[in-house]
mmCIF file of C-alpha atoms and ligand atoms in Angstrom:
data_model
loop_
_atom_site.group_PDB
_atom_site.id
_atom_site.type_symbol
_atom_site.label_atom_id
_atom_site.label_comp_id
_atom_site.label_asym_id
_atom_site.label_seq_id
_atom_site.Cartn_x
_atom_site.Cartn_y
_atom_site.Cartn_z
ATOM 1 C CA UNK A 1498 -79.945 44.353 37.476
ATOM 2 C CA UNK A 1499 -77.562 46.056 35.042
ATOM 3 C CA UNK A 1500 -78.505 49.710 35.172
ATOM 4 C CA UNK A 1501 -79.341 51.150 31.319
ATOM 5 C CA UNK A 1502 -76.902 54.105 30.384
ATOM 6 C CA UNK A 1503 -78.436 57.114 31.034
ATOM 7 C CA UNK A 1504 -78.391 59.955 28.664
ATOM 8 C CA UNK A 1505 -79.455 63.652 29.698
ATOM 9 C CA UNK A 1506 -80.782 65.873 27.272
ATOM 10 C CA UNK A 1507 -80.899 69.477 27.907
ATOM 11 C CA UNK A 1508 -83.212 71.695 26.396
ATOM 12 C CA UNK A 1509 -83.831 75.737 26.950
ATOM 13 C CA UNK A 1510 -85.582 77.505 23.880
ATOM 14 C CA UNK A 1511 -88.055 76.697 21.285
ATOM 15 C CA UNK A 1512 -85.620 75.255 18.666
ATOM 16 C CA UNK A 1513 -83.893 73.208 21.007
ATOM 17 C CA UNK A 1514 -87.058 71.286 21.446
ATOM 18 C CA UNK A 1515 -88.280 70.982 18.209
ATOM 19 C CA UNK A 1516 -84.947 70.132 16.733
ATOM 20 C CA UNK A 1517 -83.918 67.440 19.943
ATOM 21 C CA UNK A 1518 -87.065 65.727 19.656
ATOM 22 C CA UNK A 1519 -85.968 63.276 16.628
ATOM 23 C CA UNK A 1520 -83.492 62.620 18.589
ATOM 24 C CA UNK A 1521 -85.097 61.696 21.826
ATOM 25 C CA UNK A 1522 -87.665 60.049 19.895
ATOM 26 C CA UNK A 1523 -84.919 57.764 17.763
ATOM 27 C CA UNK A 1524 -83.178 56.568 21.327
ATOM 28 C CA UNK A 1525 -86.967 55.920 22.999
ATOM 29 C CA UNK A 1526 -87.235 53.120 20.269
ATOM 30 C CA UNK A 1527 -86.290 50.911 22.708
ATOM 31 C CA UNK A 1528 -85.774 50.350 26.226
ATOM 32 C CA UNK A 1529 -81.790 50.046 26.036
ATOM 33 C CA UNK A 1530 -80.873 53.550 26.929
ATOM 34 C CA UNK A 1531 -82.236 56.163 29.670
ATOM 35 C CA UNK A 1532 -83.396 59.200 28.098
ATOM 36 C CA UNK A 1533 -84.126 62.169 30.282
ATOM 37 C CA UNK A 1534 -84.939 65.428 29.943
ATOM 38 C CA UNK A 1535 -83.851 68.653 31.528
ATOM 39 C CA UNK A 1536 -85.735 71.575 30.796
ATOM 40 C CA UNK A 1537 -83.110 74.870 31.917
ATOM 41 C CA UNK A 1538 -86.212 77.972 31.971
ATOM 42 C CA UNK A 1539 -84.322 80.243 29.407
ATOM 43 C CA UNK A 1540 -87.731 80.575 27.808
ATOM 44 C CA UNK A 1541 -90.003 78.555 29.671
ATOM 45 C CA UNK A 1542 -92.941 79.293 27.666
ATOM 46 C CA UNK A 1543 -91.598 78.974 24.363
ATOM 47 C CA UNK A 1544 -90.203 75.658 25.312
ATOM 48 C CA UNK A 1545 -93.223 74.589 27.093
ATOM 49 C CA UNK A 1546 -95.678 75.375 23.769
ATOM 50 C CA UNK A 1547 -92.632 73.570 21.879
ATOM 51 C CA UNK A 1548 -92.286 70.630 23.824
ATOM 52 C CA UNK A 1549 -96.082 69.703 24.068
ATOM 53 C CA UNK A 1550 -95.796 70.107 20.410
ATOM 54 C CA UNK A 1551 -93.917 66.826 20.141
ATOM 55 C CA UNK A 1552 -95.446 65.411 23.256
ATOM 56 C CA UNK A 1553 -92.461 65.344 25.549
ATOM 57 C CA UNK A 1554 -92.263 66.630 29.088
ATOM 58 C CA UNK A 1555 -89.339 67.543 31.265
ATOM 59 C CA UNK A 1556 -87.972 64.608 33.994
ATOM 60 C CA UNK A 1557 -86.579 68.243 35.534
ATOM 61 C CA UNK A 1558 -87.657 72.183 34.904
ATOM 62 C CA UNK A 1559 -85.228 75.183 36.265
ATOM 63 C CA UNK A 1560 -87.035 77.655 37.245
ATOM 64 C CA UNK A 1561 -87.664 80.282 34.728
ATOM 65 C CA UNK A 1562 -84.338 82.673 33.896
ATOM 66 C CA UNK A 1563 -85.308 86.473 34.606
ATOM 67 C CA UNK A 1564 -86.507 87.773 30.770
ATOM 68 C CA UNK A 1565 -83.890 88.818 29.002
ATOM 69 C CA UNK A 1566 -81.134 87.891 31.546
ATOM 70 C CA UNK A 1567 -79.438 84.402 30.039
ATOM 71 C CA UNK A 1568 -77.277 85.882 27.502
ATOM 72 C CA UNK A 1569 -75.411 88.074 29.839
ATOM 73 C CA UNK A 1570 -75.674 85.012 32.759
ATOM 74 C CA UNK A 1571 -74.384 82.066 30.841
ATOM 75 C CA UNK A 1572 -72.029 81.556 34.041
ATOM 76 C CA UNK A 1573 -75.038 81.492 36.495
ATOM 77 C CA UNK A 1574 -76.812 79.372 34.409
ATOM 78 C CA UNK A 1575 -74.262 76.980 34.744
ATOM 79 C CA UNK A 1576 -74.240 77.291 38.437
ATOM 80 C CA UNK A 1577 -77.783 76.228 38.238
ATOM 81 C CA UNK A 1578 -77.277 73.595 35.929
ATOM 82 C CA UNK A 1579 -74.588 71.837 37.440
ATOM 83 C CA UNK A 1580 -76.125 70.445 40.570
ATOM 84 C CA UNK A 1581 -78.916 69.502 38.448
ATOM 85 C CA UNK A 1582 -76.973 67.815 35.900
ATOM 86 C CA UNK A 1583 -74.965 65.448 38.222
ATOM 87 C CA UNK A 1584 -78.043 64.461 40.169
ATOM 88 C CA UNK A 1585 -79.186 62.716 36.736
ATOM 89 C CA UNK A 1586 -75.639 61.271 37.045
ATOM 90 C CA UNK A 1587 -76.068 60.729 32.988
ATOM 91 C CA UNK A 1588 -73.134 59.062 31.172
ATOM 92 C CA UNK A 1589 -73.493 61.784 28.630
ATOM 93 C CA UNK A 1590 -74.978 65.153 28.347
ATOM 94 C CA UNK A 1591 -76.463 65.746 24.550
ATOM 95 C CA UNK A 1592 -77.283 69.632 23.738
ATOM 96 C CA UNK A 1593 -78.406 71.295 20.721
ATOM 97 C CA UNK A 1594 -77.630 74.363 18.718
ATOM 98 C CA UNK A 1595 -76.047 77.597 20.111
ATOM 99 C CA UNK A 1596 -78.052 78.993 22.824
ATOM 100 C CA UNK A 1597 -76.945 80.001 26.438
ATOM 101 C CA UNK A 1598 -78.374 77.046 27.813
ATOM 102 C CA UNK A 1599 -76.108 74.801 25.788
ATOM 103 C CA UNK A 1600 -73.089 77.024 26.435
ATOM 104 C CA UNK A 1601 -74.125 76.776 30.203
ATOM 105 C CA UNK A 1602 -74.984 72.649 30.066
ATOM 106 C CA UNK A 1603 -71.434 71.990 28.575
ATOM 107 C CA UNK A 1604 -69.945 74.016 30.990
ATOM 108 C CA UNK A 1605 -71.508 72.823 33.984
ATOM 109 C CA UNK A 1606 -71.289 69.056 32.728
ATOM 110 C CA UNK A 1607 -67.787 69.155 31.367
ATOM 111 C CA UNK A 1608 -66.794 70.849 35.051
ATOM 112 C CA UNK A 1609 -68.314 67.790 36.315
ATOM 113 C CA UNK A 1610 -65.904 65.162 33.753
ATOM 114 C CA UNK A 1611 -69.427 64.219 32.484
ATOM 115 C CA UNK A 1612 -68.938 63.690 28.738
ATOM 116 C CA UNK A 1613 -70.675 66.332 25.880
ATOM 117 C CA UNK A 1614 -72.821 65.836 22.249
ATOM 118 C CA UNK A 1615 -73.367 68.327 20.473
ATOM 119 C CA UNK A 1616 -76.203 68.365 17.989
ATOM 120 C CA UNK A 1617 -75.659 70.547 15.118
ATOM 121 C CA UNK A 1618 -71.752 70.676 15.303
ATOM 122 C CA UNK A 1619 -69.876 72.887 13.466
ATOM 123 C CA UNK A 1620 -72.240 75.920 12.033
ATOM 124 C CA UNK A 1621 -69.927 79.280 12.395
ATOM 125 C CA UNK A 1622 -70.702 82.091 10.914
ATOM 126 C CA UNK A 1623 -66.960 83.634 11.203
ATOM 127 C CA UNK A 1624 -68.031 86.800 13.435
ATOM 128 C CA UNK A 1625 -67.845 86.217 16.766
ATOM 129 C CA UNK A 1626 -70.748 89.241 17.238
ATOM 130 C CA UNK A 1627 -73.099 87.660 14.575
ATOM 131 C CA UNK A 1628 -75.493 86.104 15.459
ATOM 132 C CA UNK A 1629 -74.237 86.840 19.267
ATOM 133 C CA UNK A 1630 -74.018 85.285 21.701
ATOM 134 C CA UNK A 1631 -75.070 82.135 19.371
ATOM 135 C CA UNK A 1632 -71.402 82.203 17.783
ATOM 136 C CA UNK A 1633 -69.704 82.215 20.805
ATOM 137 C CA UNK A 1634 -71.564 79.118 22.381
ATOM 138 C CA UNK A 1635 -71.087 77.225 19.489
ATOM 139 C CA UNK A 1636 -67.288 77.351 19.526
ATOM 140 C CA UNK A 1637 -67.115 77.065 23.080
ATOM 141 C CA UNK A 1638 -69.176 73.887 23.200
ATOM 142 C CA UNK A 1639 -66.881 72.526 20.302
ATOM 143 C CA UNK A 1640 -64.281 73.154 22.590
ATOM 144 C CA UNK A 1641 -65.696 70.620 25.438
ATOM 145 C CA UNK A 1642 -67.615 68.221 23.366
ATOM 146 C CA UNK A 1643 -66.956 64.498 22.694
ATOM 147 C CA UNK A 1644 -69.216 64.358 19.868
ATOM 148 C CA UNK A 1645 -70.166 66.491 17.307
ATOM 149 C CA UNK A 1646 -73.030 65.950 15.567
ATOM 150 C CA UNK A 1647 -72.103 68.331 12.205
ATOM 151 C CA UNK A 1648 -75.185 68.603 10.077
ATOM 152 C CA UNK A 1649 -73.210 69.300 6.468
ATOM 153 C CA UNK A 1650 -70.201 68.765 5.398
ATOM 154 C CA UNK A 1651 -69.289 72.219 5.728
ATOM 155 C CA UNK A 1652 -70.120 72.191 9.800
ATOM 156 C CA UNK A 1653 -67.426 69.454 9.433
ATOM 157 C CA UNK A 1654 -64.740 71.151 7.992
ATOM 158 C CA UNK A 1655 -65.701 74.179 10.004
ATOM 159 C CA UNK A 1656 -64.668 71.954 13.002
ATOM 160 C CA UNK A 1657 -61.677 70.157 11.585
ATOM 161 C CA UNK A 1658 -60.071 73.525 11.039
ATOM 162 C CA UNK A 1659 -60.628 74.256 14.437
ATOM 163 C CA UNK A 1660 -58.543 71.113 15.734
ATOM 164 C CA UNK A 1661 -61.332 68.607 16.453
ATOM 165 C CA UNK A 1662 -60.305 65.214 15.679
ATOM 166 C CA UNK A 1663 -62.071 63.888 12.619
ATOM 167 C CA UNK A 1664 -63.269 60.476 14.261
ATOM 168 C CA UNK A 1665 -65.625 62.201 16.982
ATOM 169 C CA UNK A 1666 -67.588 64.266 14.051
ATOM 170 C CA UNK A 1667 -70.288 62.596 12.761
ATOM 171 C CA UNK A 1668 -72.250 64.373 9.869
ATOM 172 C CA UNK A 1669 -75.677 63.582 10.451
ATOM 173 C CA UNK A 1670 -78.125 66.175 8.507
ATOM 174 C CA UNK A 1671 -80.111 68.815 10.818
ATOM 175 C CA UNK A 1672 -82.670 67.069 12.880
ATOM 176 C CA UNK A 1673 -84.783 70.098 12.093
ATOM 177 C CA UNK A 1674 -85.599 68.393 8.512
ATOM 178 C CA UNK A 1675 -86.613 65.263 10.211
ATOM 179 C CA UNK A 1676 -89.142 67.176 12.785
ATOM 180 C CA UNK A 1677 -89.984 69.476 9.292
ATOM 181 C CA UNK A 1678 -90.905 65.935 7.723
ATOM 182 C CA UNK A 1679 -93.163 64.638 11.045
ATOM 183 C CA UNK A 1680 -94.929 67.823 10.762
ATOM 184 C CA UNK A 1681 -95.820 67.724 7.202
ATOM 185 C CA UNK A 1682 -97.058 64.329 7.793
ATOM 186 C CA UNK A 1683 -99.515 65.144 9.937
ATOM 187 C CA UNK A 1684 -100.744 68.091 8.145
ATOM 188 C CA UNK A 1685 -103.520 68.317 5.479
ATOM 189 C CA UNK A 1686 -102.699 69.350 2.177
ATOM 190 C CA UNK A 1687 -101.884 72.861 1.731
ATOM 191 C CA UNK A 1688 -104.906 74.689 0.031
ATOM 192 C CA UNK A 1689 -104.777 77.375 -2.509
ATOM 193 C CA UNK A 1690 -105.455 80.841 -1.291
ATOM 194 C CA UNK A 1691 -108.621 82.105 -2.437
ATOM 195 C CA UNK A 1692 -108.018 85.995 -1.716
ATOM 196 C CA UNK A 1693 -105.572 86.315 -5.125
ATOM 197 C CA UNK A 1694 -103.066 87.765 -2.681
ATOM 198 C CA UNK A 1695 -99.901 85.931 -1.854
ATOM 199 C CA UNK A 1696 -98.626 84.981 1.628
ATOM 200 C CA UNK A 1697 -95.311 86.928 3.100
ATOM 201 C CA UNK A 1698 -94.751 85.152 6.225
ATOM 202 C CA UNK A 1699 -92.293 87.205 8.327
ATOM 203 C CA UNK A 1700 -89.937 86.211 11.539
ATOM 204 C CA UNK A 1701 -87.273 88.038 13.430
ATOM 205 C CA UNK A 1702 -85.812 87.711 16.501
ATOM 206 C CA UNK A 1703 -82.410 87.814 16.604
ATOM 207 C CA UNK A 1704 -80.692 89.516 19.373
ATOM 208 C CA UNK A 1705 -78.527 91.771 15.849
ATOM 209 C CA UNK A 1706 -81.955 92.666 14.718
ATOM 210 C CA UNK A 1707 -83.066 94.721 17.418
ATOM 211 C CA UNK A 1708 -83.359 98.478 17.025
ATOM 212 C CA UNK A 1709 -82.598 100.050 13.920
ATOM 213 C CA UNK A 1710 -82.884 97.015 11.961
ATOM 214 C CA UNK A 1711 -85.914 95.866 12.979
ATOM 215 C CA UNK A 1712 -87.505 99.168 12.370
ATOM 216 C CA UNK A 1713 -85.950 98.864 8.685
ATOM 217 C CA UNK A 1714 -87.544 95.693 8.492
ATOM 218 C CA UNK A 1715 -90.911 96.904 9.745
ATOM 219 C CA UNK A 1716 -90.930 99.933 7.257
ATOM 220 C CA UNK A 1717 -90.085 97.383 4.732
ATOM 221 C CA UNK A 1718 -93.059 94.925 5.473
ATOM 222 C CA UNK A 1719 -95.141 98.563 5.268
ATOM 223 C CA UNK A 1720 -93.773 98.858 1.876
ATOM 224 C CA UNK A 1721 -94.600 95.749 0.858
ATOM 225 C CA UNK A 1722 -97.837 95.491 1.956
ATOM 226 C CA UNK A 1723 -98.908 98.477 0.204
ATOM 227 C CA UNK A 1724 -98.828 96.683 -2.886
ATOM 228 C CA UNK A 1725 -102.406 95.602 -2.746
ATOM 229 C CA UNK A 1726 -101.651 91.967 -3.795
ATOM 230 C CA UNK A 1727 -100.003 90.432 -0.750
ATOM 231 C CA UNK A 1728 -100.812 89.446 2.802
ATOM 232 C CA UNK A 1729 -98.252 90.004 5.371
ATOM 233 C CA UNK A 1730 -98.278 87.403 8.125
ATOM 234 C CA UNK A 1731 -95.932 87.953 11.251
ATOM 235 C CA UNK A 1732 -95.926 85.509 14.431
ATOM 236 C CA UNK A 1733 -94.450 87.976 17.053
ATOM 237 C CA UNK A 1734 -91.693 86.966 19.142
ATOM 238 C CA UNK A 1735 -92.787 87.686 22.605
ATOM 239 C CA UNK A 1736 -89.039 89.189 23.604
ATOM 240 C CA UNK A 1737 -90.076 92.976 24.421
ATOM 241 C CA UNK A 1738 -87.352 94.583 22.016
ATOM 242 C CA UNK A 1739 -89.029 92.501 19.342
ATOM 243 C CA UNK A 1740 -92.753 92.478 20.331
ATOM 244 C CA UNK A 1741 -92.714 96.331 21.409
ATOM 245 C CA UNK A 1742 -91.342 98.441 18.188
ATOM 246 C CA UNK A 1743 -93.114 95.486 15.194
ATOM 247 C CA UNK A 1744 -96.766 96.213 17.063
ATOM 248 C CA UNK A 1745 -95.611 100.047 17.313
ATOM 249 C CA UNK A 1746 -94.670 100.442 13.439
ATOM 250 C CA UNK A 1747 -97.858 97.674 12.247
ATOM 251 C CA UNK A 1748 -100.571 96.768 14.394
ATOM 252 C CA UNK A 1749 -103.467 98.321 12.417
ATOM 253 C CA UNK A 1750 -101.496 97.799 8.733
ATOM 254 C CA UNK A 1751 -103.605 97.379 6.126
ATOM 255 C CA UNK A 1752 -102.286 94.087 4.631
ATOM 256 C CA UNK A 1753 -100.527 93.133 7.988
ATOM 257 C CA UNK A 1754 -101.406 90.496 10.390
ATOM 258 C CA UNK A 1755 -99.642 90.331 13.658
ATOM 259 C CA UNK A 1756 -100.115 87.252 15.554
ATOM 260 C CA UNK A 1757 -98.673 85.454 18.767
ATOM 261 C CA UNK A 1758 -95.994 82.571 17.656
ATOM 262 C CA UNK A 1759 -97.499 79.941 16.278
ATOM 263 C CA UNK A 1760 -96.844 75.917 17.132
ATOM 264 C CA UNK A 1761 -94.330 74.444 15.004
ATOM 265 C CA UNK A 1762 -97.676 72.614 13.299
ATOM 266 C CA UNK A 1763 -98.916 76.105 12.605
ATOM 267 C CA UNK A 1764 -95.520 77.908 11.247
ATOM 268 C CA UNK A 1765 -95.011 74.724 8.893
ATOM 269 C CA UNK A 1766 -98.594 75.168 7.531
ATOM 270 C CA UNK A 1767 -97.702 78.976 7.136
ATOM 271 C CA UNK A 1768 -94.435 77.940 5.513
ATOM 272 C CA UNK A 1769 -96.471 75.575 3.021
ATOM 273 C CA UNK A 1770 -98.976 78.731 2.492
ATOM 274 C CA UNK A 1771 -96.628 81.446 1.677
ATOM 275 C CA UNK A 1772 -94.859 82.362 -1.841
ATOM 276 C CA UNK A 1773 -92.172 83.653 -0.175
ATOM 277 C CA UNK A 1774 -90.469 83.390 3.666
ATOM 278 C CA UNK A 1775 -88.579 86.420 5.436
ATOM 279 C CA UNK A 1776 -86.536 85.673 8.552
ATOM 280 C CA UNK A 1777 -83.523 85.997 10.680
ATOM 281 C CA UNK A 1778 -84.141 82.558 12.089
ATOM 282 C CA UNK A 1779 -81.684 80.205 12.159
ATOM 283 C CA UNK A 1780 -84.151 77.094 12.210
ATOM 284 C CA UNK A 1781 -86.455 78.869 9.540
ATOM 285 C CA UNK A 1782 -83.792 79.094 6.998
ATOM 286 C CA UNK A 1783 -83.392 75.398 7.479
ATOM 287 C CA UNK A 1784 -87.269 74.274 6.595
ATOM 288 C CA UNK A 1785 -87.997 76.787 3.548
ATOM 289 C CA UNK A 1786 -86.214 75.319 1.330
ATOM 290 C CA UNK A 1787 -87.221 71.931 2.226
ATOM 291 C CA UNK A 1788 -90.567 73.379 1.594
ATOM 292 C CA UNK A 1789 -89.571 74.896 -1.828
ATOM 293 C CA UNK A 1790 -89.995 78.214 -0.254
ATOM 294 C CA UNK A 1791 -88.027 81.049 -2.089
ATOM 295 C CA UNK A 1792 -85.794 82.960 1.327
ATOM 296 C CA UNK A 1793 -84.910 86.026 1.832
ATOM 297 C CA UNK A 1794 -82.462 86.023 5.062
ATOM 298 C CA UNK A 1795 -83.087 89.228 7.120
ATOM 299 C CA UNK A 1796 -78.813 89.312 8.132
ATOM 300 C CA UNK A 1797 -75.689 90.678 7.105
ATOM 301 C CA UNK A 1798 -73.845 87.119 8.065
ATOM 302 C CA UNK A 1799 -74.822 83.517 8.233
ATOM 303 C CA UNK A 1800 -73.647 80.490 9.511
ATOM 304 C CA UNK A 1801 -76.171 78.519 7.357
ATOM 305 C CA UNK A 1802 -74.403 79.606 3.295
ATOM 306 C CA UNK A 1803 -75.267 76.083 2.105
ATOM 307 C CA UNK A 1804 -79.196 77.805 1.000
ATOM 308 C CA UNK A 1805 -77.383 80.853 -0.507
ATOM 309 C CA UNK A 1806 -74.808 78.341 -1.852
ATOM 310 C CA UNK A 1807 -77.070 76.519 -4.119
ATOM 311 C CA UNK A 1808 -79.749 79.054 -4.852
ATOM 312 C CA UNK A 1809 -82.725 78.586 -2.704
ATOM 313 C CA UNK A 1810 -81.509 81.892 -0.581
ATOM 314 C CA UNK A 1811 -80.255 85.058 -0.692
ATOM 315 C CA UNK A 1812 -78.939 87.383 1.552
ATOM 316 C CA UNK A 1813 -80.852 90.227 1.675
ATOM 317 C CA UNK A 1814 -79.329 92.075 5.156
ATOM 318 C CA UNK A 1815 -81.856 94.608 7.165
ATOM 319 C CA UNK A 1816 -82.126 98.050 4.312
ATOM 320 C CA UNK A 1817 -85.901 98.746 3.711
ATOM 321 C CA UNK A 1818 -84.968 99.086 -0.080
ATOM 322 C CA UNK A 1819 -83.113 95.917 -0.300
ATOM 323 C CA UNK A 1820 -85.588 93.999 1.393
ATOM 324 C CA UNK A 1821 -88.259 95.555 -0.689
ATOM 325 C CA UNK A 1822 -86.332 95.224 -3.698
ATOM 326 C CA UNK A 1823 -85.710 91.818 -3.520
ATOM 327 C CA UNK A 1824 -89.258 90.800 -2.529
ATOM 328 C CA UNK A 1825 -90.486 92.548 -5.134
ATOM 329 C CA UNK A 1826 -88.260 91.187 -7.850
ATOM 330 C CA UNK A 1827 -89.689 87.388 -6.393
ATOM 331 C CA UNK A 1828 -93.086 88.362 -6.356
ATOM 332 C CA UNK A 1829 -93.016 90.115 -10.239
ATOM 333 C CA UNK A 1830 -90.914 87.746 -11.868
ATOM 334 C CA UNK A 1831 -91.999 84.031 -11.869
ATOM 335 C CA UNK A 1832 -88.611 82.289 -13.098
ATOM 336 C CA UNK A 1833 -86.979 84.276 -10.573
ATOM 337 C CA UNK A 1834 -89.390 82.710 -8.072
ATOM 338 C CA UNK A 1835 -89.350 79.518 -9.654
ATOM 339 C CA UNK A 1836 -85.567 79.211 -9.442
ATOM 340 C CA UNK A 1837 -85.162 79.735 -5.442
ATOM 341 C CA UNK A 1838 -88.164 77.044 -5.323
ATOM 342 C CA UNK A 1839 -86.070 73.944 -6.338
ATOM 343 C CA UNK A 1840 -87.048 72.350 -3.061
ATOM 344 C CA UNK A 1841 -83.448 71.581 -3.151
ATOM 345 C CA UNK A 1842 -82.791 71.132 0.633
ATOM 346 C CA UNK A 1843 -79.018 71.309 1.416
ATOM 347 C CA UNK A 1844 -79.584 70.654 5.181
ATOM 348 C CA UNK A 1845 -80.240 67.381 5.353
ATOM 349 C CA UNK A 1846 -82.684 64.147 4.521
ATOM 350 C CA UNK A 1847 -84.739 63.717 7.529
ATOM 351 C CA UNK A 1848 -82.955 61.050 9.043
ATOM 352 C CA UNK A 1849 -80.497 62.743 11.028
ATOM 353 C CA UNK A 1850 -81.971 61.550 14.664
ATOM 354 C CA UNK A 1851 -81.557 58.162 13.418
ATOM 355 C CA UNK A 1852 -78.065 58.591 12.597
ATOM 356 C CA UNK A 1853 -77.086 60.772 16.110
ATOM 357 C CA UNK A 1854 -79.068 58.149 18.150
ATOM 358 C CA UNK A 1855 -76.685 55.286 16.774
ATOM 359 C CA UNK A 1856 -73.929 57.104 17.179
ATOM 360 C CA UNK A 1857 -74.948 57.862 20.918
ATOM 361 C CA UNK A 1858 -75.659 53.876 21.386
ATOM 362 C CA UNK A 1859 -72.274 53.338 19.827
ATOM 363 C CA UNK A 1860 -70.456 55.296 21.945
ATOM 364 C CA UNK A 1861 -72.320 54.612 25.074
ATOM 365 C CA UNK A 1862 -71.894 50.606 24.125
ATOM 366 C CA UNK A 1863 -67.753 51.506 23.777
ATOM 367 C CA UNK A 1864 -67.926 53.032 27.124
ATOM 368 C CA UNK A 1865 -70.488 51.218 29.316
ATOM 369 C CA UNK A 1866 -70.245 47.350 28.280
ATOM 370 C CA UNK A 1867 -72.810 45.079 29.406
HETATM 371 N N1 UDP B 851 -91.365 78.617 14.869
HETATM 372 C C1 UDP B 851 -92.763 78.286 15.284
HETATM 373 N N2 UDP B 851 -93.415 79.040 16.014
HETATM 374 C C2 UDP B 851 -93.274 80.681 15.513
HETATM 375 C C3 UDP B 851 -91.876 80.794 14.520
HETATM 376 C C4 UDP B 851 -90.911 79.736 14.619
HETATM 377 O O1 UDP B 851 -92.393 76.917 15.802
HETATM 378 O O2 UDP B 851 -93.893 81.154 15.766
HETATM 379 C C5 UDP B 851 -90.219 77.556 14.802
HETATM 380 C C6 UDP B 851 -89.495 77.075 13.676
HETATM 381 O O3 UDP B 851 -90.406 76.635 12.215
HETATM 382 C C7 UDP B 851 -88.096 76.624 13.632
HETATM 383 C C8 UDP B 851 -87.744 76.958 15.150
HETATM 384 O O4 UDP B 851 -89.300 77.887 15.582
HETATM 385 O O5 UDP B 851 -88.532 75.272 14.054
HETATM 386 C C9 UDP B 851 -87.119 78.221 14.760
HETATM 387 O O6 UDP B 851 -86.506 79.109 16.144
HETATM 388 P P1 UDP B 851 -86.541 80.302 16.461
HETATM 389 O O7 UDP B 851 -86.963 80.821 15.131
HETATM 390 O O8 UDP B 851 -86.974 80.973 17.854
HETATM 391 O O9 UDP B 851 -84.918 80.005 16.550
HETATM 392 P P2 UDP B 851 -83.145 80.028 15.730
HETATM 393 O O10 UDP B 851 -83.599 79.265 14.967
HETATM 394 O O11 UDP B 851 -83.023 81.200 15.135
HETATM 395 O O12 UDP B 851 -82.245 79.708 16.432
#
């Protein structure tokens, strides 16, 4: 029997699982392609929860990398991934985003002479150190990828500026919006809060927020909670560099609820309830505008400027006074809040997975004719 073309999807962290699920689902609508899933072990626990949430199980799972080691150990992860990828003998390896897993898998596949397709290609902050190492990882993957799935026209323009062949770029929208739509369809409609307090949802986990910026975010949260008319919900990332300082600064503070990471449906439900979302997360920057939630981005630069450009997000950095002032403005001025709650989503229409699957099938058909 003729062997089916094989795609190996590699994931290492929570956002990769969430954002890759729509691609896997679109590829598995029939049996034409053999789709396999490899988990790198980068963030094992968060990844397992996220994969379970989307009904996926890895076909291959590498042992967990030492906590905190992955960013420095891209080369070590590439060495571990090489035999695992070779053993699957895929026609193409599909990667999503900008993590150490993505860069390591790209290096391993490229070294083996296996084609690489990159989902969420072309995001650029323009600063190799912010976010670090993600910006470096994205730039690197673009140099070895055969197919580039850019979520927006701006991402495409970034790739073209770096010399990527226009024929290799497909503008697809971001698969996070597909995933968001799928979760929203399963959730009960959000019920209004009954205690009269508005919810502020906070997430922060990026390396460049560690230390003084995170302390400033905590100070801002404490001051906002002291208003008395808001409740802050912060699902705290398990990284010790986040968990330790956030707990030390905010555990037991009135009006602040710290909880473990939520599953994706829980996080989406919290976003639906929120009056404002404050985050340094990439994925949450894409999701909140689609839910019509004003978004304060706790970063100095972002590789997702589209939300800022269309007025649904503001880049507020990590200065406590600035964060408090911007949040207070949104809480106290309904017109300002309404202007940022338009629901305009520059990141996609929920059909990115289908577009990516179609492009992959076309590429496989050209390369592996029946
Ligand atoms: N997320 C989640 N639970 C949480 C926090 C975030 O499911 O407690 C989801 C979020 O909705 C988004 C994704 O995780 O889909 C973003 O991942 P993360 O913030 O870890 O990484 P980034 O997007 O910054 O790479």
